[in-house]
């Protein structure tokens, strides 16, 4: 489970980096930056839901 979370975080950072690249390269003239940022938001929401479902199913144990 840990490696899945790490992989999704890497995807989030890669999407953020590519959005920055497209923003600098295209100078705001294309929709690629918006698409990459939307993809980053989708990955973030997916990660949040994955963590909640994993906790509810017992894959993640909370320690007090």
Coordinates of C-alpha atoms in Angstrom, one line a residue:
X1 CA 0.0 0.0 0.0
X2 CA 2.9 2.3 0.8
X3 CA 4.3 2.0 -2.7
X4 CA 1.0 2.8 -4.3
X5 CA 0.7 6.0 -2.3
X6 CA 4.3 6.9 -3.2
X7 CA 3.5 6.3 -6.9
X8 CA 0.5 8.5 -6.8
X9 CA 2.4 11.3 -5.1
X10 CA 5.1 11.0 -7.8
X11 CA 2.3 11.3 -10.4
X12 CA 0.9 14.4 -8.7
X13 CA 4.4 16.0 -8.6
X14 CA 5.0 15.1 -12.3
X15 CA 1.7 16.6 -13.3
X16 CA 2.5 19.8 -11.4
X17 CA 6.0 20.0 -13.0
X18 CA 4.6 19.4 -16.5
X19 CA 2.0 22.2 -15.9
X20 CA 4.8 24.5 -14.9
X21 CA 6.7 23.5 -18.0
X22 CA 3.7 24.1 -20.3
X23 CA 3.0 27.4 -18.6
X24 CA 6.5 28.7 -19.2
X25 CA 6.8 27.2 -22.7
X26 CA 3.4 28.2 -24.1
X27 CA 3.2 31.5 -22.3
X28 CA -0.5 30.9 -21.5
X29 CA -1.6 30.4 -25.1
X30 CA -2.7 26.8 -24.8
X31 CA -5.0 24.7 -22.6
X32 CA -2.2 22.2 -21.7
X33 CA -1.5 23.9 -18.4
X34 CA -5.1 23.7 -17.4
X35 CA -5.3 20.1 -18.3
X36 CA -2.2 19.2 -16.3
X37 CA -3.5 21.1 -13.3
X38 CA -6.9 19.4 -13.6
X39 CA -5.1 16.0 -13.8
X40 CA -3.2 16.9 -10.6
X41 CA -6.4 17.7 -8.8
X42 CA -7.9 14.4 -10.0
X43 CA -4.9 12.5 -8.7
X44 CA -5.1 14.3 -5.4
X45 CA -8.8 13.4 -5.0
X46 CA -8.1 9.8 -6.0
X47 CA -5.3 9.6 -3.4
X48 CA -7.5 11.1 -0.7
X49 CA -10.4 8.6 -1.5
X50 CA -7.9 5.7 -1.7
X51 CA -6.6 6.5 1.8
X52 CA -10.1 6.8 3.3
X53 CA -11.3 3.5 1.7
X54 CA -8.0 1.7 2.7
X55 CA -8.5 2.9 6.3
X56 CA -12.1 1.8 6.4
X57 CA -11.2 -1.6 5.0
X58 CA -8.4 -2.1 7.5
X59 CA -5.4 -1.9 5.2
X60 CA -4.2 1.1 7.1
X61 CA -4.1 0.9 10.9
X62 CA -4.3 4.1 12.9
X63 CA -2.0 4.3 15.9
X64 CA -2.9 6.5 18.9

